[in-house]
């Protein structure tokens, strides 16, 4: 049932309910543990008593054994409920942490998706502790994390953005579905290896599931069992020897192919019942948005339920796993236990293998939608951006940085288009220049992924975001920071050749060279971008760069962030203001920490 309450109030209410349920089942846990111990001891005493005094009635021992089995089954259900309550409490505690801005360092950072050569991933803090991915990611499967990261790293097409918005708006209030998805997905994270599963499902195997083999091996196993029985009953030792040698010879011929197939199954196809539970949640959900219903239809396109198909595979894998038991190993040479189950699993793969990648991809997409839906639910003040057809265009009202706490995020307005293409932003240290240009970039990334943005209103055309904010040198690669920076500028230059206008965000550009070369290089590069229809922001401490805007007033303007010295302490208002900054605080900051300057 959709939830319409205040997010934090709803989370607190559900946490309270879960705590009460967990406490109630904890009491049952203690009762079951005591009952199992009592019945177990009573069973031992009862068995000894019957064996000594009433041997003829020894069958009565099965009565307390049946009670003990029932107690074990009931206790397992109680323990499973306690584990589920614990996982759900963690789910809601993480939600409250996000709402109270205590989330940094508590979730998935996504650093495995960070590519240093990407035009904005590192610069806009998409990944790492306290990054955008950590704030957004509620996915519990590797496929969900990969899909979410891909959506942040590459802008979607206009029609795809509209479809994503519909899905996000549908999932935002549907807390019950996100809860069930997270509960099932928590187990998937621990057990299922989707990459190995996909590789196995699409690979070729040397042990093909031939119909002749699937019929012949059980018959040969039955004949061997009969020959062994005949040996003991009628002393048919020759028949037993012949069947044993025949089965051993066939097993020897099959062994290389069986071993290869079995190793692939061992690597990939385990804990599949967990994956089935996630897909089952997607199959049975009631969706109305076009994207989510389309994903459901794609799941059903094979004509059978993917969750049921995966459960069938899971059962076959469970039987296959029993080949590790010592007793099975002894007779496996003659009854073909491992080859028969390998053939059964390969027969499943022949039917469903081509669909596994699609099933996992759909699971990842739904989890990514659920993550964006959760973000929209927890940030009701955020809005969806409005896209215009012609660009470049970027008009934002009351836009703030999504990663900053609500009480610290100062909103600003910004307008860039084909008339005003460039803002040169000056200001002292710590005044908010770098944070502001990151704010612009990260909101564009969210908008072009289909997610809500932190702004009262945002209108923009489709833009190719490119940034030079957090450029690092490389000792191993032999790159200085300056050379790494100009390589990034080359990347931005190449992007500007495409039909999509570039939004460039340049922080303290070319600071690794002298003032003259810096100004000439910056002005030439920026003018070149503007002639190609790009828009953007550059920040600087060097007031000589502010003259760039003065020399092309028809397309550029100077803005600044400033500070004030109040009672010996620097104060910042983080408001973007027209004009060139008139203050500097480097010496003040140095003196404030005790340096003599």
XYZ file of C-alpha atoms in Angstrom:
597
model
C 0.000 0.000 0.000
C 1.458 3.405 -0.906
C 2.713 5.532 1.946
C 1.760 9.200 2.143
C 3.078 10.088 5.598
C 6.125 12.238 6.290
C 9.111 10.042 5.388
C 10.806 10.252 8.769
C 7.559 9.718 10.704
C 6.759 6.707 8.529
C 10.238 5.238 9.031
C 10.073 5.748 12.806
C 6.621 4.150 12.953
C 7.752 1.113 10.982
C 10.901 0.809 13.078
C 8.785 0.767 16.220
C 6.514 -1.926 14.789
C 9.494 -4.015 13.712
C 11.120 -3.666 17.146
C 7.946 -4.922 18.811
C 7.655 -7.829 16.381
C 11.318 -8.729 16.834
C 10.960 -8.658 20.631
C 7.879 -10.885 20.449
C 9.660 -13.416 18.261
C 12.752 -13.232 20.479
C 10.573 -14.450 23.342
C 9.338 -17.263 21.116
C 12.978 -18.010 20.276
C 13.783 -18.525 23.945
C 10.669 -20.696 24.424
C 11.527 -22.881 21.430
C 15.141 -23.252 22.580
C 13.983 -24.372 26.035
C 11.341 -26.693 24.578
C 13.854 -28.292 22.193
C 16.278 -28.931 25.042
C 13.535 -30.355 27.279
C 12.010 -32.596 24.595
C 15.460 -33.685 23.433
C 16.465 -34.808 26.932
C 13.067 -36.423 27.460
C 13.453 -38.302 24.170
C 16.817 -39.701 25.258
C 15.426 -40.785 28.654
C 12.267 -42.209 27.064
C 14.299 -44.156 24.517
C 16.547 -45.663 27.197
C 13.514 -46.550 29.325
C 11.748 -48.272 26.428
C 14.907 -50.114 25.409
C 15.393 -51.470 28.924
C 11.857 -52.229 30.083
C 9.560 -52.217 27.015
C 11.619 -53.244 24.009
C 8.563 -54.397 22.111
C 7.162 -50.867 22.250
C 10.318 -49.122 21.060
C 8.375 -47.654 18.104
C 6.789 -45.218 20.566
C 10.074 -43.323 20.491
C 9.015 -41.832 17.151
C 6.338 -39.787 18.947
C 8.747 -37.485 20.853
C 11.031 -37.470 17.801
C 8.133 -36.125 15.714
C 7.511 -33.459 18.367
C 11.202 -32.552 18.283
C 11.169 -32.255 14.470
C 8.123 -29.987 14.676
C 9.878 -27.829 17.260
C 12.933 -27.497 15.024
C 10.742 -26.476 12.060
C 8.804 -23.942 14.115
C 11.994 -22.540 15.632
C 13.522 -22.054 12.187
C 10.486 -20.022 11.109
C 10.861 -17.846 14.201
C 14.584 -17.344 13.564
C 13.876 -16.454 9.922
C 11.381 -13.809 11.039
C 13.914 -12.379 13.508
C 16.512 -12.141 10.731
C 14.021 -10.404 8.451
C 13.086 -7.927 11.187
C 16.750 -7.182 11.773
C 17.395 -6.535 8.064
C 14.317 -4.341 7.716
C 15.271 -2.337 10.793
C 18.638 -1.683 9.161
C 16.816 -0.637 5.978
C 14.782 1.997 7.845
C 17.672 3.085 10.059
C 19.614 3.864 6.890
C 16.626 5.870 5.636
C 16.534 7.920 8.838
C 20.291 8.444 8.590
C 19.821 9.866 5.097
C 17.029 12.155 6.289
C 19.192 13.354 9.188
C 22.268 13.747 6.936
C 24.216 11.028 8.769
C 24.502 8.794 5.719
C 28.066 9.479 4.532
C 30.224 6.397 4.990
C 27.328 4.057 5.833
C 26.360 2.774 2.375
C 27.751 1.549 -0.919
C 30.268 4.059 -2.253
C 30.426 2.649 -5.788
C 34.142 3.341 -6.140
C 34.431 0.330 -8.449
C 32.546 2.365 -11.060
C 34.880 5.366 -10.941
C 36.810 5.964 -14.153
C 39.417 8.703 -13.776
C 39.148 9.558 -17.485
C 35.374 10.168 -17.330
C 34.574 13.826 -18.090
C 32.849 14.505 -14.748
C 32.586 11.424 -12.469
C 35.437 12.322 -10.101
C 34.923 16.086 -10.366
C 31.280 15.980 -9.279
C 31.794 13.478 -6.420
C 29.609 10.804 -7.958
C 31.432 7.975 -6.201
C 33.319 7.485 -2.967
C 32.442 8.218 0.642
C 29.775 10.909 0.816
C 29.247 10.807 -2.964
C 26.026 10.949 -4.925
C 25.994 7.191 -5.524
C 26.115 6.485 -1.789
C 23.224 8.873 -1.165
C 21.086 7.302 -3.877
C 21.961 3.627 -3.751
C 19.438 1.420 -1.998
C 20.073 -1.414 -4.475
C 21.020 -4.749 -2.969
C 22.133 -6.589 -6.114
C 25.200 -6.028 -8.224
C 22.971 -5.540 -11.242
C 21.083 -2.747 -9.455
C 24.284 -0.971 -8.481
C 25.710 -1.255 -12.000
C 22.529 0.107 -13.561
C 22.364 3.049 -11.162
C 26.020 3.903 -11.818
C 25.496 3.690 -15.594
C 22.542 6.086 -15.402
C 24.668 8.629 -13.535
C 27.574 8.313 -15.946
C 25.656 8.760 -19.193
C 22.738 11.040 -20.037
C 19.547 9.396 -21.202
C 17.645 10.172 -24.374
C 14.674 12.564 -23.999
C 12.026 9.867 -24.419
C 13.832 7.616 -21.933
C 13.942 10.417 -19.356
C 10.174 10.808 -19.571
C 9.653 7.060 -19.093
C 11.987 7.026 -16.101
C 10.150 9.918 -14.496
C 6.848 8.052 -14.701
C 8.408 5.012 -13.062
C 10.081 7.067 -10.321
C 6.864 8.908 -9.536
C 5.042 5.578 -9.255
C 7.638 3.976 -6.981
C 8.274 7.019 -4.760
C 5.244 6.498 -2.469
C 5.304 2.681 -2.765
C 7.327 2.009 0.354
C 5.946 -1.510 0.782
C 7.353 -2.614 -2.590
C 10.759 -1.060 -1.887
C 10.783 -2.810 1.493
C 10.073 -6.227 -0.039
C 12.620 -5.638 -2.792
C 15.301 -4.657 -0.279
C 14.503 -7.623 1.962
C 14.905 -10.121 -0.869
C 17.858 -8.275 -2.370
C 19.822 -8.331 0.889
C 20.192 -12.086 0.516
C 21.143 -11.778 -3.163
C 24.083 -9.537 -2.246
C 25.474 -12.308 -0.049
C 24.945 -15.294 -2.318
C 24.382 -14.702 -6.006
C 27.201 -13.857 -8.427
C 25.388 -12.383 -11.457
C 28.473 -12.050 -13.664
C 29.342 -15.727 -13.236
C 25.697 -16.719 -13.698
C 25.437 -14.790 -16.983
C 28.761 -16.152 -18.227
C 27.638 -19.722 -17.472
C 24.184 -19.264 -18.982
C 25.649 -18.008 -22.275
C 28.650 -20.321 -22.496
C 28.989 -23.460 -24.561
C 29.591 -26.724 -22.748
C 31.209 -30.004 -23.675
C 28.493 -32.050 -21.970
C 25.470 -31.388 -24.135
C 22.125 -32.526 -22.684
C 21.595 -35.344 -25.229
C 18.285 -37.134 -24.856
C 20.024 -40.517 -25.239
C 22.332 -39.818 -22.313
C 19.512 -38.536 -20.120
C 17.644 -41.808 -20.671
C 20.609 -44.192 -20.761
C 22.386 -43.082 -17.588
C 19.431 -43.662 -15.204
C 18.843 -47.075 -16.849
C 22.500 -48.039 -16.442
C 22.399 -46.909 -12.808
C 19.252 -48.995 -12.199
C 20.846 -52.014 -13.861
C 23.932 -51.697 -11.672
C 21.787 -51.462 -8.522
C 19.846 -54.549 -9.619
C 23.057 -56.452 -10.335
C 24.395 -55.636 -6.863
C 21.153 -56.848 -5.287
C 21.297 -59.988 -7.409
C 24.860 -60.610 -6.264
C 23.793 -60.586 -2.626
C 20.550 -62.538 -3.155
C 21.404 -65.018 -5.907
C 25.191 -64.798 -5.963
C 25.286 -63.301 -9.478
C 28.784 -61.948 -9.003
C 29.659 -62.011 -12.688
C 26.701 -59.796 -13.619
C 27.626 -57.331 -10.873
C 31.244 -57.243 -12.057
C 30.262 -56.706 -15.697
C 27.845 -53.880 -14.846
C 30.382 -52.232 -12.540
C 33.114 -52.310 -15.200
C 30.711 -51.056 -17.877
C 29.535 -48.126 -15.762
C 33.085 -47.318 -14.714
C 34.162 -47.212 -18.383
C 31.290 -44.924 -19.341
C 31.973 -42.699 -16.294
C 35.639 -42.507 -17.301
C 34.705 -41.367 -20.831
C 32.326 -38.724 -19.490
C 34.594 -37.505 -16.690
C 36.457 -34.648 -18.495
C 33.264 -33.105 -19.833
C 31.391 -33.651 -16.559
C 34.208 -32.049 -14.580
C 34.296 -28.984 -16.828
C 30.528 -28.446 -16.699
C 30.369 -29.136 -12.956
C 33.069 -26.553 -12.215
C 31.128 -23.890 -14.132
C 27.969 -24.742 -12.226
C 29.876 -24.574 -8.932
C 31.127 -21.093 -9.850
C 27.793 -19.660 -10.975
C 24.576 -21.383 -10.089
C 24.170 -21.181 -6.317
C 21.635 -19.501 -4.013
C 19.361 -19.030 -6.995
C 16.233 -19.252 -4.885
C 17.212 -15.854 -3.535
C 17.355 -14.320 -7.013
C 14.004 -15.942 -7.750
C 12.470 -14.152 -4.758
C 13.590 -10.762 -6.108
C 12.242 -11.490 -9.580
C 9.021 -12.792 -8.025
C 8.501 -9.400 -6.330
C 8.849 -7.706 -9.717
C 6.561 -10.204 -11.453
C 3.730 -9.891 -8.921
C 3.868 -6.111 -8.366
C 1.024 -3.975 -9.699
C 2.631 -1.364 -11.947
C 0.957 1.276 -14.110
C 3.862 3.287 -15.567
C 4.915 2.390 -19.090
C 8.513 1.565 -18.227
C 7.772 -0.751 -15.318
C 4.941 -2.571 -17.086
C 7.235 -2.953 -20.094
C 9.885 -4.547 -17.892
C 7.278 -6.926 -16.487
C 6.167 -7.846 -20.003
C 9.766 -8.491 -20.956
C 10.114 -10.867 -18.014
C 7.082 -12.801 -19.193
C 8.056 -12.823 -22.861
C 9.544 -16.314 -22.635
C 6.099 -17.747 -21.909
C 6.975 -19.000 -18.424
C 7.582 -17.352 -15.085
C 11.295 -16.533 -14.679
C 11.052 -16.841 -10.885
C 9.588 -20.354 -11.193
C 12.182 -21.302 -13.805
C 15.002 -20.123 -11.525
C 13.515 -22.020 -8.590
C 13.478 -25.191 -10.695
C 17.134 -24.615 -11.489
C 17.841 -23.948 -7.811
C 16.364 -27.330 -6.847
C 18.449 -29.114 -9.471
C 21.583 -27.366 -8.241
C 20.739 -28.401 -4.664
C 20.553 -32.056 -5.735
C 23.750 -31.608 -7.738
C 25.526 -30.203 -4.665
C 24.917 -33.448 -2.780
C 27.677 -35.051 -4.879
C 30.070 -33.664 -2.281
C 28.670 -36.050 0.343
C 31.069 -38.933 1.043
C 28.395 -41.601 0.523
C 27.421 -40.180 -2.866
C 31.081 -39.998 -3.858
C 31.451 -43.732 -3.203
C 28.607 -44.823 -5.491
C 28.792 -41.881 -7.964
C 31.146 -43.903 -10.151
C 28.399 -46.452 -10.791
C 25.074 -44.561 -10.585
C 26.177 -41.419 -12.537
C 24.744 -39.074 -9.875
C 26.873 -36.067 -10.896
C 26.559 -36.548 -14.689
C 22.792 -36.972 -14.456
C 22.263 -33.742 -12.523
C 24.767 -31.906 -14.717
C 22.736 -33.027 -17.733
C 19.526 -31.886 -16.060
C 21.012 -28.470 -15.303
C 22.410 -28.179 -18.824
C 18.963 -29.021 -20.202
C 17.587 -26.089 -18.194
C 20.330 -23.865 -19.564
C 19.535 -24.912 -23.126
C 15.974 -23.664 -22.646
C 16.405 -20.593 -20.442
C 20.100 -19.646 -20.705
C 19.617 -16.953 -23.331
C 17.104 -15.176 -21.076
C 19.229 -15.003 -17.904
C 21.054 -11.822 -18.911
C 17.719 -10.129 -19.634
C 16.256 -11.248 -16.300
C 19.221 -9.883 -14.350
C 19.235 -6.660 -16.384
C 15.533 -6.108 -15.614
C 16.192 -6.770 -11.931
C 18.930 -4.127 -12.009
C 16.704 -1.574 -13.746
C 13.850 -2.017 -11.268
C 16.283 -1.645 -8.367
C 17.678 1.543 -9.914
C 14.134 2.901 -10.303
C 13.454 1.983 -6.674
C 16.607 3.871 -5.616
C 15.510 7.013 -7.456
C 11.984 6.517 -6.095
C 13.374 6.368 -2.566
C 15.331 9.582 -3.180
C 12.187 11.308 -4.486
C 10.187 10.069 -1.475
C 12.788 11.298 1.022
C 13.206 14.663 -0.741
C 9.645 15.820 -1.518
C 10.846 19.403 -1.864
C 12.888 18.447 -4.936
C 11.425 18.825 -8.417
C 11.775 17.222 -11.820
C 13.577 19.323 -14.398
C 11.804 20.604 -17.491
C 13.609 20.054 -20.772
C 13.468 22.479 -23.678
C 14.129 21.441 -27.243
C 16.654 24.055 -28.322
C 19.880 24.847 -26.554
C 22.158 25.635 -25.013
C 19.821 26.530 -22.152
C 20.095 26.366 -18.362
C 17.786 28.346 -16.095
C 17.661 27.408 -12.405
C 15.775 28.965 -9.503
C 16.758 28.296 -5.896
C 19.173 25.540 -6.869
C 21.263 23.906 -4.121
C 23.786 21.087 -3.792
C 22.105 17.678 -3.239
C 24.936 16.350 -1.067
C 24.833 19.164 1.479
C 22.592 19.022 4.568
C 19.328 20.865 4.047
C 20.116 23.510 6.648
C 23.527 24.235 5.090
C 22.609 24.169 1.402
C 22.256 27.775 0.260
C 20.113 28.111 -2.895
C 21.184 30.259 -5.844
C 19.762 31.198 -9.220
C 21.637 30.727 -12.458
C 20.899 31.524 -16.086
C 22.994 30.439 -19.048
C 21.864 30.328 -22.667
C 22.950 31.307 -26.163
C 23.175 34.953 -25.062
C 24.888 34.679 -21.669
C 27.172 31.700 -22.208
C 29.849 32.210 -19.583
C 30.116 33.205 -15.938
C 33.532 33.986 -14.497
C 33.172 33.449 -10.740
C 35.734 35.042 -8.464
C 35.948 34.921 -4.715
C 38.135 34.156 -1.708
C 38.998 30.751 -0.337
C 36.135 28.715 1.179
C 33.521 31.127 -0.189
C 31.744 28.385 -2.165
C 32.990 28.702 -5.760
C 33.922 25.049 -6.278
C 30.853 23.834 -4.419
C 28.607 25.938 -6.615
C 29.928 24.650 -9.930
C 29.691 21.096 -8.558
C 26.108 21.920 -7.591
C 25.339 22.900 -11.187
C 26.921 19.785 -12.630
C 25.414 17.284 -10.214
C 21.897 18.643 -10.702
C 22.283 18.336 -14.461
C 23.452 14.743 -14.010
C 20.370 13.985 -11.894
C 18.060 15.699 -14.374
C 19.462 13.796 -17.354
C 19.218 10.514 -15.442
C 15.497 11.190 -14.941
C 15.749 11.868 -11.192
C 14.519 14.869 -9.176
C 16.852 17.837 -8.708
C 17.375 20.110 -5.720
C 15.872 23.300 -7.082
C 12.611 25.182 -7.008
C 12.649 25.078 -10.795
C 15.122 23.904 -13.408
C 14.733 24.286 -17.168
C 17.490 23.058 -19.431
C 18.299 21.658 -22.816
C 20.208 18.415 -23.147
C 23.805 19.105 -22.246
C 27.080 17.189 -22.301
C 28.595 17.814 -18.867
C 32.366 18.147 -18.696
C 34.408 19.351 -15.734
C 37.938 20.133 -14.660
C 37.639 20.464 -10.895
C 39.424 17.567 -9.237
C 42.354 16.813 -11.510
C 45.078 14.666 -9.936
C 48.635 14.019 -10.996
C 49.857 10.449 -11.460
C 53.220 9.247 -10.240
C 52.763 5.834 -11.852
C 51.593 7.362 -15.126
C 54.296 10.041 -15.102
C 51.736 12.869 -15.380
C 52.020 16.228 -13.686
C 48.824 17.896 -12.525
C 49.171 20.506 -15.281
C 49.543 17.881 -17.993
C 46.624 15.885 -16.586
C 44.583 19.093 -16.678
C 45.308 19.911 -20.306
C 44.452 16.328 -21.233
C 41.058 16.899 -19.631
C 40.706 20.128 -21.639
C 41.396 18.077 -24.764
C 38.532 15.763 -23.750
C 36.221 18.752 -23.308
C 37.298 20.137 -26.670
C 36.433 16.835 -28.365
C 33.024 16.764 -26.674
C 32.267 20.262 -27.940
C 32.447 18.999 -31.530
C 29.287 16.937 -31.076
C 25.776 18.204 -31.701
C 24.860 18.277 -27.980
C 26.047 21.569 -26.405
C 28.683 21.221 -23.704
C 28.233 22.508 -20.167
C 31.814 23.100 -18.980
C 32.747 23.574 -15.328
C 36.320 24.756 -14.838
C 37.783 25.339 -11.382
C 41.005 27.389 -11.111
C 41.928 26.540 -14.674
C 45.655 26.214 -15.569
C 46.768 27.139 -12.057
C 49.974 25.179 -12.640
C 51.520 27.804 -14.914
C 52.437 31.487 -14.784
C 49.809 34.231 -14.714
C 50.364 35.380 -18.301
C 50.147 31.921 -19.868
C 47.231 31.110 -17.624
C 45.175 34.061 -18.786
C 45.988 33.646 -22.465
C 45.396 29.880 -22.368
C 42.137 30.178 -20.439
C 40.711 32.947 -22.606
C 41.629 31.197 -25.850
C 40.182 27.885 -24.708
C 36.951 29.408 -23.401
C 36.424 31.536 -26.522
C 36.898 28.414 -28.613
C 34.206 26.572 -26.609
C 31.767 29.462 -26.844
C 32.058 29.603 -30.628
C 30.894 25.972 -30.665
C 27.783 26.775 -28.655
C 29.036 25.667 -25.238
C 27.985 27.282 -21.949
C 29.739 27.121 -18.621
C 31.375 28.469 -15.512
C 34.976 29.144 -14.570
C 36.171 30.004 -11.077
C 39.311 31.864 -10.161
C 41.305 33.528 -7.400
C 43.286 35.389 -10.050
C 41.406 38.621 -10.711
C 43.266 38.996 -13.990
C 40.986 36.280 -15.363
C 37.968 38.430 -14.553
C 38.970 40.577 -17.535
C 37.922 37.706 -19.809
C 34.274 38.537 -19.150
C 34.909 42.254 -19.593
C 36.362 41.652 -23.047
C 33.277 39.790 -24.302
C 30.377 41.411 -22.442
C 27.822 40.197 -24.987
C 28.357 36.554 -23.938
C 30.026 36.645 -20.507
C 29.632 38.215 -17.084
C 31.498 38.416 -13.800
C 29.953 37.019 -10.616
C 31.467 36.390 -7.224
C 31.165 34.937 -3.755
C 32.392 37.079 -0.872
C 33.153 36.915 2.839
C 32.978 39.217 5.859
C 35.191 39.509 8.925
C 32.903 39.544 11.977
C 34.401 39.628 15.487
C 37.662 38.264 14.147
C 35.988 35.391 12.317
C 35.331 34.978 8.609
C 31.661 34.629 7.648
C 30.357 33.422 4.281
C 26.844 33.818 2.892
C 27.463 31.544 -0.166
C 25.294 33.802 -2.352
C 26.199 34.288 -5.997
C 26.453 38.018 -6.616
C 27.088 40.040 -9.831
C 30.484 41.681 -10.199
C 34.103 41.005 -9.292
C 35.041 40.130 -5.722
C 36.635 42.971 -3.787
C 38.087 40.987 -0.883
C 40.735 38.330 -0.322
C 41.191 36.155 2.714
C 44.315 34.044 2.170
C 46.410 36.047 4.635
C 43.533 36.209 7.112
C 43.155 32.432 7.037
C 46.887 31.915 7.501
C 46.928 34.247 10.505
C 43.800 32.614 11.955
C 45.704 29.341 12.455
C 48.766 31.045 13.941
C 51.054 31.485 10.950
C 53.157 34.656 11.019
C 52.597 36.452 7.715
